[in-house]
mmCIF file of N, CA and C in Angstrom:
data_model
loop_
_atom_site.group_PDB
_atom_site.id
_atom_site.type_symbol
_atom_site.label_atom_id
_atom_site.label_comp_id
_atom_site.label_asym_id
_atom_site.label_seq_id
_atom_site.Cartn_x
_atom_site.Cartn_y
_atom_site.Cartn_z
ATOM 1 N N UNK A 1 134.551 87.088 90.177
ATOM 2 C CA UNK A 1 135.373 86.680 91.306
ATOM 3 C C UNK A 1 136.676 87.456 91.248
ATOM 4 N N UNK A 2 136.850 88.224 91.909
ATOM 5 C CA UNK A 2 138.316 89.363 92.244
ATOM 6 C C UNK A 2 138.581 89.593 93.319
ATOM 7 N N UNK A 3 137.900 88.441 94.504
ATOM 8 C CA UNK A 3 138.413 88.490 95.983
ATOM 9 C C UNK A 3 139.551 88.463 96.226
ATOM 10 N N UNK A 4 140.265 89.007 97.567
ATOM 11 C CA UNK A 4 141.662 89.031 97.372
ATOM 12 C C UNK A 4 142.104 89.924 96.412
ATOM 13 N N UNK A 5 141.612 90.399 95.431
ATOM 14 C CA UNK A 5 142.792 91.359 94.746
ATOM 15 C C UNK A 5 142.528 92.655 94.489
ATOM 16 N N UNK A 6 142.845 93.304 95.866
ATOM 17 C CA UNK A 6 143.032 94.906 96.241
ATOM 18 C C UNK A 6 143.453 95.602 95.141
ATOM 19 N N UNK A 7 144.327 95.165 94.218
ATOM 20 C CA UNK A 7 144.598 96.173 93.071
ATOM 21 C C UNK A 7 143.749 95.779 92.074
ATOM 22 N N UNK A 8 142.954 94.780 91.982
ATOM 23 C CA UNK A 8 141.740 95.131 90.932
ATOM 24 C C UNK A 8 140.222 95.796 91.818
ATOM 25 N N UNK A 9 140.456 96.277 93.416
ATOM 26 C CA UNK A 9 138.867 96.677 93.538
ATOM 27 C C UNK A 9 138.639 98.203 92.838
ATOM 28 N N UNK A 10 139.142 98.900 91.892
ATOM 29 C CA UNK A 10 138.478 99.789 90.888
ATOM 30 C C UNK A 10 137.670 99.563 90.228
ATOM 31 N N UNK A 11 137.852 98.071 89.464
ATOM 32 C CA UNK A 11 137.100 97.207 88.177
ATOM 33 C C UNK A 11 136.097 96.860 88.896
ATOM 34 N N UNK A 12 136.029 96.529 90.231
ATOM 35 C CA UNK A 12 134.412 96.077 90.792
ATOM 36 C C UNK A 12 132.934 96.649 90.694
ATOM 37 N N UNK A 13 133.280 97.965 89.780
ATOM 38 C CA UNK A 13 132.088 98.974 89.215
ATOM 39 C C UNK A 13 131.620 98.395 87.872
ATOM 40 N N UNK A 14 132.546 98.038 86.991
ATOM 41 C CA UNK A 14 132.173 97.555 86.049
ATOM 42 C C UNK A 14 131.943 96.007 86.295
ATOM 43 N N UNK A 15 132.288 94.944 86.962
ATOM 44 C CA UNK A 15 131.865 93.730 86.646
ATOM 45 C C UNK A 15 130.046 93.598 87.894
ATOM 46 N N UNK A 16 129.853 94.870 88.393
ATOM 47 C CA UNK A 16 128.880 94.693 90.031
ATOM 48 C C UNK A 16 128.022 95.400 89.053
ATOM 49 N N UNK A 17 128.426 96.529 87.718
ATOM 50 C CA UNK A 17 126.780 97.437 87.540
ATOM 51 C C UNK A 17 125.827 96.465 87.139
ATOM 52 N N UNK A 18 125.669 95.816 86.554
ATOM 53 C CA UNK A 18 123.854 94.964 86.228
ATOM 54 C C UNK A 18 123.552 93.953 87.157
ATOM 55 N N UNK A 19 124.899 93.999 88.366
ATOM 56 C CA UNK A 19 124.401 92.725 89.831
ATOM 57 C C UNK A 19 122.700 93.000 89.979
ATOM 58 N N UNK A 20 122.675 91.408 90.177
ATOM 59 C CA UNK A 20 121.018 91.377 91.593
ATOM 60 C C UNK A 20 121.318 90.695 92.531
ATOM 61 N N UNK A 21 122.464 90.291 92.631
ATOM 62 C CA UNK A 21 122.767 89.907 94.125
ATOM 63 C C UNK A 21 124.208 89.862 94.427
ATOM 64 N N UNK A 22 124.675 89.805 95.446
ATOM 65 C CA UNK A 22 126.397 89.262 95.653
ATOM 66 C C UNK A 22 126.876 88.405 96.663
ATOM 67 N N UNK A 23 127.623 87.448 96.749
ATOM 68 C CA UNK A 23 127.797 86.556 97.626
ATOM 69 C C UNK A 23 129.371 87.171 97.933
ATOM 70 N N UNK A 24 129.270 87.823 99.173
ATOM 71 C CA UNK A 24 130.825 87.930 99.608
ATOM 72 C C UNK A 24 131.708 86.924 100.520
ATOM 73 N N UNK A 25 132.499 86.427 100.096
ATOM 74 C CA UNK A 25 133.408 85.086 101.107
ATOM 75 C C UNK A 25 134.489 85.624 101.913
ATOM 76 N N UNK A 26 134.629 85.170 102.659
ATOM 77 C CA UNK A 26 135.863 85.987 103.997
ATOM 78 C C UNK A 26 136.479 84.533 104.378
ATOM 79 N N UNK A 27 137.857 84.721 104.978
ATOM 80 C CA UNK A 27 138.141 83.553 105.329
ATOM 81 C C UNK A 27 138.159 83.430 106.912
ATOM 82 N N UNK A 28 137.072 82.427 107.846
ATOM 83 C CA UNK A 28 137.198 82.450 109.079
ATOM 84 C C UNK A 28 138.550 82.064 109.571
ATOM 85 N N UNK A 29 139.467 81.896 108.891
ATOM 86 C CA UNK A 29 140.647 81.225 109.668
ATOM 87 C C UNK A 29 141.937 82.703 109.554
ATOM 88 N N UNK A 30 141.173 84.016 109.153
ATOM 89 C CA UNK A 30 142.219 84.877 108.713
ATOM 90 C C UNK A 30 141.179 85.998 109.921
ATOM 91 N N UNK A 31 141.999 86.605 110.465
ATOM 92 C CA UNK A 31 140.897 87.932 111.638
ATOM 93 C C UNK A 31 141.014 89.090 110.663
ATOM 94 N N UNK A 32 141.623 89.666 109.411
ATOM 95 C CA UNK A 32 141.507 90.942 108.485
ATOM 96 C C UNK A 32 140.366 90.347 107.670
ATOM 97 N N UNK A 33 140.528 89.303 107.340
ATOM 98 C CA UNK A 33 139.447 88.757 106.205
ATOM 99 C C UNK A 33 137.898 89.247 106.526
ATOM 100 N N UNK A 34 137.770 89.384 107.470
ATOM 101 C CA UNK A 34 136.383 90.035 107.432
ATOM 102 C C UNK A 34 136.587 91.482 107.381
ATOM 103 N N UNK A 35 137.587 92.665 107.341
ATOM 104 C CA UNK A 35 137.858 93.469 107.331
ATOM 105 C C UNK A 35 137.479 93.931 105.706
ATOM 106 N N UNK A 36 138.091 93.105 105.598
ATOM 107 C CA UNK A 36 138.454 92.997 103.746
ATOM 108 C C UNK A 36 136.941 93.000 103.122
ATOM 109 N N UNK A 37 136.299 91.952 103.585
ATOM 110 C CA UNK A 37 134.726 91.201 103.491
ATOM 111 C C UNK A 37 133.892 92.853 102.942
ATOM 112 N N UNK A 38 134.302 93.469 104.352
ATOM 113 C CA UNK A 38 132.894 94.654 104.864
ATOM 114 C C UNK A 38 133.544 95.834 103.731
ATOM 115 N N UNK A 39 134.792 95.827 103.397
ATOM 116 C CA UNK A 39 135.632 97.346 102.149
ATOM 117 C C UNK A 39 134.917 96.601 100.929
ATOM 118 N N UNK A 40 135.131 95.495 100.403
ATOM 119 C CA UNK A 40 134.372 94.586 99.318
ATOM 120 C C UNK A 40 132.901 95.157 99.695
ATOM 121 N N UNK A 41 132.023 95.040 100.635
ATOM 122 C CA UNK A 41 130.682 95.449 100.795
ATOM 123 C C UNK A 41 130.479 96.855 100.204
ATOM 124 N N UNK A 42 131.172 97.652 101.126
ATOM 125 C CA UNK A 42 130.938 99.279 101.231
ATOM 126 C C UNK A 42 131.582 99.174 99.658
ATOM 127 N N UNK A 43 132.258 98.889 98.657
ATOM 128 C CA UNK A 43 132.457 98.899 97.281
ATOM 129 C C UNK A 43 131.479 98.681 96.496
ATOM 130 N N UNK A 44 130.702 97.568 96.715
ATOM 131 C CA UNK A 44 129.545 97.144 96.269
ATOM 132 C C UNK A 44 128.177 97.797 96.483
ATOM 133 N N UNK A 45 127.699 98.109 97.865
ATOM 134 C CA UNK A 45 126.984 98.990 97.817
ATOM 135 C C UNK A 45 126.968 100.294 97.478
ATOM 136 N N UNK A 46 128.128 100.998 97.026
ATOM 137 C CA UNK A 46 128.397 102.203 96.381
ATOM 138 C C UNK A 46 128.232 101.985 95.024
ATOM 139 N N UNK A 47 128.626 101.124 94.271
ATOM 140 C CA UNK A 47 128.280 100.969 93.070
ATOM 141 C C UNK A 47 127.073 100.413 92.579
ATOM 142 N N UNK A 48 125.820 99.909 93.217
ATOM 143 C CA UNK A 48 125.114 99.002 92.858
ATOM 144 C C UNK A 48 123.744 99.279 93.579
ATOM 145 N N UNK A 49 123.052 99.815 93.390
ATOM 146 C CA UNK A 49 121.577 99.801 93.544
ATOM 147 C C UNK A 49 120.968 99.338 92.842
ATOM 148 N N UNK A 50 119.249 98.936 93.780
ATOM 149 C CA UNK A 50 118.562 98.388 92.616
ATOM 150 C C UNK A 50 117.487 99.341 92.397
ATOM 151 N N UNK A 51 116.580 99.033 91.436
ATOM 152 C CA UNK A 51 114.951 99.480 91.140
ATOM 153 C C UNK A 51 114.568 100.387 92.628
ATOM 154 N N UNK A 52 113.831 101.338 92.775
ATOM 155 C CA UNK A 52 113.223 101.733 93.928
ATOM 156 C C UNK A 52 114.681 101.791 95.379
ATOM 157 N N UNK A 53 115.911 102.332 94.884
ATOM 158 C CA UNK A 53 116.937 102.541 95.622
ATOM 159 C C UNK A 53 117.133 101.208 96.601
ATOM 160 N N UNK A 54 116.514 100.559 96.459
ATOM 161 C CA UNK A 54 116.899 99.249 97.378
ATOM 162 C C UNK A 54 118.099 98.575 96.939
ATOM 163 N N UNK A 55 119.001 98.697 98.411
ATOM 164 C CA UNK A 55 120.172 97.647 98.105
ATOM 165 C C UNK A 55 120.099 96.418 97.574
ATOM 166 N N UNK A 56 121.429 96.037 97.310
ATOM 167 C CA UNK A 56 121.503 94.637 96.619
ATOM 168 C C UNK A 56 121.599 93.914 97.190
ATOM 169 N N UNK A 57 121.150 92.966 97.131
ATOM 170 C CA UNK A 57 121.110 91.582 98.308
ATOM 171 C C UNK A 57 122.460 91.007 98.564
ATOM 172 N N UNK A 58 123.113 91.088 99.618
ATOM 173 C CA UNK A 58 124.672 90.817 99.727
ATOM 174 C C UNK A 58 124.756 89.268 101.161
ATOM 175 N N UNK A 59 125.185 88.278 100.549
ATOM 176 C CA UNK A 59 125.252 87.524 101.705
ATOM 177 C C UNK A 59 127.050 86.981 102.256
ATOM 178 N N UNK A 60 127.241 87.313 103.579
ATOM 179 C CA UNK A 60 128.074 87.059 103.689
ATOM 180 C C UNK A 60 128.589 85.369 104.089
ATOM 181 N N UNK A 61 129.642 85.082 103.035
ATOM 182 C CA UNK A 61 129.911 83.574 103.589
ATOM 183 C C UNK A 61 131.614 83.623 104.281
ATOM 184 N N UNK A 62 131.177 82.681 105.695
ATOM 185 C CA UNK A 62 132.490 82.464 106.123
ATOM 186 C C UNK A 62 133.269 81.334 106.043
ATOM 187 N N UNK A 63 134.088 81.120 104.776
ATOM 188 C CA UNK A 63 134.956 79.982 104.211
ATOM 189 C C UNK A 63 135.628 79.504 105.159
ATOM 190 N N UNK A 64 135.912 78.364 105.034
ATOM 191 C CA UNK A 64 137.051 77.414 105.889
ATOM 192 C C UNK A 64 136.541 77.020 107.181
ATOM 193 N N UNK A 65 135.240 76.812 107.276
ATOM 194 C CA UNK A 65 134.485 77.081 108.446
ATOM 195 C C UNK A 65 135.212 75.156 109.332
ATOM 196 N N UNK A 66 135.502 75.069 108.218
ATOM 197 C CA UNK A 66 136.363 73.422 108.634
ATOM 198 C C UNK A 66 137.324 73.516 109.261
ATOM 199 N N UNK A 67 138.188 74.527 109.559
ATOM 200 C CA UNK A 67 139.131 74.570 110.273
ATOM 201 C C UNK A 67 138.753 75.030 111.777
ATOM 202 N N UNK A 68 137.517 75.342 112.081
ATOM 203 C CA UNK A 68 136.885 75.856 113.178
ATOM 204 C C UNK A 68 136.653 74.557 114.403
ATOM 205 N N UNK A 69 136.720 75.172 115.528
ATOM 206 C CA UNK A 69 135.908 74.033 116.932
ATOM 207 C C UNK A 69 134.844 73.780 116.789
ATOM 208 N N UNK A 70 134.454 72.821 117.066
ATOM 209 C CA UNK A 70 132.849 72.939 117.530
ATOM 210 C C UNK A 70 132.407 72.932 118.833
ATOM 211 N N UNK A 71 131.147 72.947 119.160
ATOM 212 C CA UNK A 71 131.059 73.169 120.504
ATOM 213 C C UNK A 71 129.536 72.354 120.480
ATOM 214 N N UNK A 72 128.934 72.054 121.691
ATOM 215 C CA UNK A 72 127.749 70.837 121.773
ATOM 216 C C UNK A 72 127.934 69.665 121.684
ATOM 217 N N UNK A 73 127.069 68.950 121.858
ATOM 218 C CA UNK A 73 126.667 67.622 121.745
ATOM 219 C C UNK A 73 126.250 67.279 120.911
ATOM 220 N N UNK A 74 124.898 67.149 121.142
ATOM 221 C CA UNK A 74 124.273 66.025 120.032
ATOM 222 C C UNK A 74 123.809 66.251 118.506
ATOM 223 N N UNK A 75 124.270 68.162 118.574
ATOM 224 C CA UNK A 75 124.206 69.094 117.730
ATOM 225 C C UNK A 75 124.891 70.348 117.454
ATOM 226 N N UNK A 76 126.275 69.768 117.141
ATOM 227 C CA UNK A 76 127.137 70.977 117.423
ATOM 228 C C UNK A 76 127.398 71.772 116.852
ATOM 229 N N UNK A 77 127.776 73.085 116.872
ATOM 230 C CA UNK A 77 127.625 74.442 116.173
ATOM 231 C C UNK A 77 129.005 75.054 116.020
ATOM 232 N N UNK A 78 129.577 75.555 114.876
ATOM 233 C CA UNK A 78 130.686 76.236 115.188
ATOM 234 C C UNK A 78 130.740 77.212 116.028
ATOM 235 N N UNK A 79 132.182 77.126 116.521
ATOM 236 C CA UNK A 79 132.112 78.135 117.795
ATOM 237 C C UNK A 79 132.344 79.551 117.292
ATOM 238 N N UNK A 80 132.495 80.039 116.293
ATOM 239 C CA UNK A 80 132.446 81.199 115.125
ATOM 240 C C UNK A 80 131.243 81.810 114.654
ATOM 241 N N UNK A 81 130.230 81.222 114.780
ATOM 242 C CA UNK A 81 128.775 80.929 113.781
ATOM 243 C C UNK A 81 128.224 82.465 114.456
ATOM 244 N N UNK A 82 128.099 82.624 115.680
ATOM 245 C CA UNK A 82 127.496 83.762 116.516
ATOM 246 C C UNK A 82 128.264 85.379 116.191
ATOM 247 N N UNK A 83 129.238 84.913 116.040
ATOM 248 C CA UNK A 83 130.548 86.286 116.048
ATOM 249 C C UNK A 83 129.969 86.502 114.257
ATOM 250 N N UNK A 84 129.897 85.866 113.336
ATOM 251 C CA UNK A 84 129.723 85.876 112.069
ATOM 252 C C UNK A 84 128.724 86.708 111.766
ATOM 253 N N UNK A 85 127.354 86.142 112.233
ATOM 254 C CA UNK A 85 126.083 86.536 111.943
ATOM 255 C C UNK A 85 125.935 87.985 113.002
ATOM 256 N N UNK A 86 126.233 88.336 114.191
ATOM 257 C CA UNK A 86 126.250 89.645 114.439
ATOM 258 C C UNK A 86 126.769 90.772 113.557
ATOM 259 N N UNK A 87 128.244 90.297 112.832
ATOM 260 C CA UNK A 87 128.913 91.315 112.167
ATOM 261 C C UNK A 87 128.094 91.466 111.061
ATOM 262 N N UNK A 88 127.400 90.386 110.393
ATOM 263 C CA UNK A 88 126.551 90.692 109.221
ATOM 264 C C UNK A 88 125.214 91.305 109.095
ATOM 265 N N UNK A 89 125.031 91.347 110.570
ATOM 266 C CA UNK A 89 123.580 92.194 111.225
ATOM 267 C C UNK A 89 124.241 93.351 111.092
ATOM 268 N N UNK A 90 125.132 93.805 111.833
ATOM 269 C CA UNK A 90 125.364 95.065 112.303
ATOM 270 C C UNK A 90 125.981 95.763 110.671
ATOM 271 N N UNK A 91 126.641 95.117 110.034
ATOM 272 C CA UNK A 91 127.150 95.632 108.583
ATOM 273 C C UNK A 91 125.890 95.488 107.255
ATOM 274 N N UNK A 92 124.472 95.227 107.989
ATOM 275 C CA UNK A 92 123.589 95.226 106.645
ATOM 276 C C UNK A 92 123.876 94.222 105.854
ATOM 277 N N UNK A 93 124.612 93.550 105.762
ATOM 278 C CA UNK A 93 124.452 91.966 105.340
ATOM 279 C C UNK A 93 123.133 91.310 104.981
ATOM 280 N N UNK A 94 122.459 90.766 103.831
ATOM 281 C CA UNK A 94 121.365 89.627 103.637
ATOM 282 C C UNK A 94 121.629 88.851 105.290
ATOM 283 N N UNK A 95 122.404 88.180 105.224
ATOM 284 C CA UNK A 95 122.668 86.985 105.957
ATOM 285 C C UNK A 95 124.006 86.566 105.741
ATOM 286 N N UNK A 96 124.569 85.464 106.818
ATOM 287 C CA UNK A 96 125.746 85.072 106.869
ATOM 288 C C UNK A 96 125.764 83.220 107.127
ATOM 289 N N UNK A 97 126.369 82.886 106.309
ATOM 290 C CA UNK A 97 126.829 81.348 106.498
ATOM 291 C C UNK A 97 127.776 80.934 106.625
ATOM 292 N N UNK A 98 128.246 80.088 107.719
ATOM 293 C CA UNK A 98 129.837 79.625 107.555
ATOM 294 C C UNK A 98 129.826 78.097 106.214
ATOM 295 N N UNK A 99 130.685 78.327 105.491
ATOM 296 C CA UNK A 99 130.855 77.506 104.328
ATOM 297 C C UNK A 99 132.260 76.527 104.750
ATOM 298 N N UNK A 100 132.036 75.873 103.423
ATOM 299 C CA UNK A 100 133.642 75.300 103.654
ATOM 300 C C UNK A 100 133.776 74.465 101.955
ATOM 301 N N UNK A 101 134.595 75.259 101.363
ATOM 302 C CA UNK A 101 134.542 74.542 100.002
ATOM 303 C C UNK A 101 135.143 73.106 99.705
ATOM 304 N N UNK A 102 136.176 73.367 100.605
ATOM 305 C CA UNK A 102 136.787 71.677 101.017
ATOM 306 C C UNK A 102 135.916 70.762 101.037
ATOM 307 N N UNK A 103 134.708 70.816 101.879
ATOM 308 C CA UNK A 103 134.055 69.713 102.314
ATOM 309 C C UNK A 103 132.689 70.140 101.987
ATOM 310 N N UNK A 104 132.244 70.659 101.199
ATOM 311 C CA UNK A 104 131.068 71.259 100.383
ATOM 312 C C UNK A 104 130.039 71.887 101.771
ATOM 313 N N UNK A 105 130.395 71.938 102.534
ATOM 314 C CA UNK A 105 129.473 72.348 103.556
ATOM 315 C C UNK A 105 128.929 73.454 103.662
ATOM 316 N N UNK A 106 127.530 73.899 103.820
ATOM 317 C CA UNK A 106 127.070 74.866 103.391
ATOM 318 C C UNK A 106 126.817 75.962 102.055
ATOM 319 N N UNK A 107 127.636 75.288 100.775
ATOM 320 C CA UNK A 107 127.731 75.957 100.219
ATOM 321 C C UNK A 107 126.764 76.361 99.487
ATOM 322 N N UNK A 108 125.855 75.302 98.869
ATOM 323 C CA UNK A 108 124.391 75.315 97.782
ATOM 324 C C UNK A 108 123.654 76.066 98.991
ATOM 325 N N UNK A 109 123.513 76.056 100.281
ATOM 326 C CA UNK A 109 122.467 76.884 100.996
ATOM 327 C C UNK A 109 122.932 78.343 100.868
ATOM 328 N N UNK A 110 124.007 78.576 101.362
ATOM 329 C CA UNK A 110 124.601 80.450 101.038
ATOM 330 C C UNK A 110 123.962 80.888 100.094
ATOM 331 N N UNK A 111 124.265 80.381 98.764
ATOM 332 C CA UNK A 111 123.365 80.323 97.146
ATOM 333 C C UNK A 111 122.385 80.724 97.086
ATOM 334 N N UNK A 112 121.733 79.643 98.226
ATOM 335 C CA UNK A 112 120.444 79.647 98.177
ATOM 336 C C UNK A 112 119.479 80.727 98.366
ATOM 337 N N UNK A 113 120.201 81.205 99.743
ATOM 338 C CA UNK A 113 119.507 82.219 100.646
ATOM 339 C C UNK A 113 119.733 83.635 99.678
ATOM 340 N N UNK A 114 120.930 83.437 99.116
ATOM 341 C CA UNK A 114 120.906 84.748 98.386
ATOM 342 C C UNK A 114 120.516 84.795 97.017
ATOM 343 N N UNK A 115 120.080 83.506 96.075
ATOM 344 C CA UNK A 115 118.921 83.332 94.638
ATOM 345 C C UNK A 115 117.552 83.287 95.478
ATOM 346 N N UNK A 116 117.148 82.915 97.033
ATOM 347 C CA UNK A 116 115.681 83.240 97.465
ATOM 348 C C UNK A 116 115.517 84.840 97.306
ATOM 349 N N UNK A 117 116.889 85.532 97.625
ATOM 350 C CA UNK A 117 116.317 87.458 98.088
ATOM 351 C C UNK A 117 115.840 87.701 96.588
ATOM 352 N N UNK A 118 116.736 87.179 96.089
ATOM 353 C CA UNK A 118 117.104 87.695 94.856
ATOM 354 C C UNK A 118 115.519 88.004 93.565
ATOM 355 N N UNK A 119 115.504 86.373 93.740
ATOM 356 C CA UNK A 119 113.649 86.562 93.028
ATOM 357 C C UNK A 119 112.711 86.700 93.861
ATOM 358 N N UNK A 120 113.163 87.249 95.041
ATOM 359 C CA UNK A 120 111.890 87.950 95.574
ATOM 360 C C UNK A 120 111.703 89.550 95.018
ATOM 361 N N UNK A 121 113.516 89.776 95.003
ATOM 362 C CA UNK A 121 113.431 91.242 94.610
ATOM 363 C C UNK A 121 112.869 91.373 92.931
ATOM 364 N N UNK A 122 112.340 90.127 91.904
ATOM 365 C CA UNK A 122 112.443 90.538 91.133
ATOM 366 C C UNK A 122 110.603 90.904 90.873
#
């Protein structure tokens, strides 16, 4: 864990070489934080391949997802959730979850989705 700290992303070669997966967190309540998210990515995928050149399974989570609107009725969705999961399509992302550590929401599934890639890749 060295999120947030731009003057340690050099060391992210040495703590990412024997990765099989990475869970990157952004904060939805910050608009650079996903900026930050995708330089953390492009760091990681430069340092870190696996077996047979296949990338490393990277899932993006969007923290603080508690401070967000919701939108619906009887099943409501953050109003963030759509904007999230495009950027993680379009940036090669595993997948994207909005989390919220405050209120444990989503968090064991993010995990999840990215220990499922993970022993699939093994």
């Amino acid at each position: 864990d060295i999120g947030g700290q731009e003057h340690l992303g050099g060391i992210s070669k040495i703590f990412s070489k024997d990765a099989v997966g990475c869970l990157i967190v952004c904060d939805v309540a910050n608009k650079t934080s996903l900026e930050h998210a995708l330089e953390w990515k492009k760091e990681v995928d430069s340092a870190v391949t696996l077996p047979g050149n296949k990338p490393l399974p990277i899932v993006l989570a969007g923290n603080k997802c508690d401070k967000l609107p919701l939108e619906g009725g009887d099943n409501p969705k953050f109003v963030f959730a759509p904007q999230l999961e495009s950027f993680a399509q379009e940036n090669n992302f595993l997948g994207s979850m909005l989390t919220s550590a405050k209120t444990k929401f989503n968090v064991v599934e993010a995990f999840e989705m990215l220990f499922k890639q993970v022993l699939e890749n093994k």
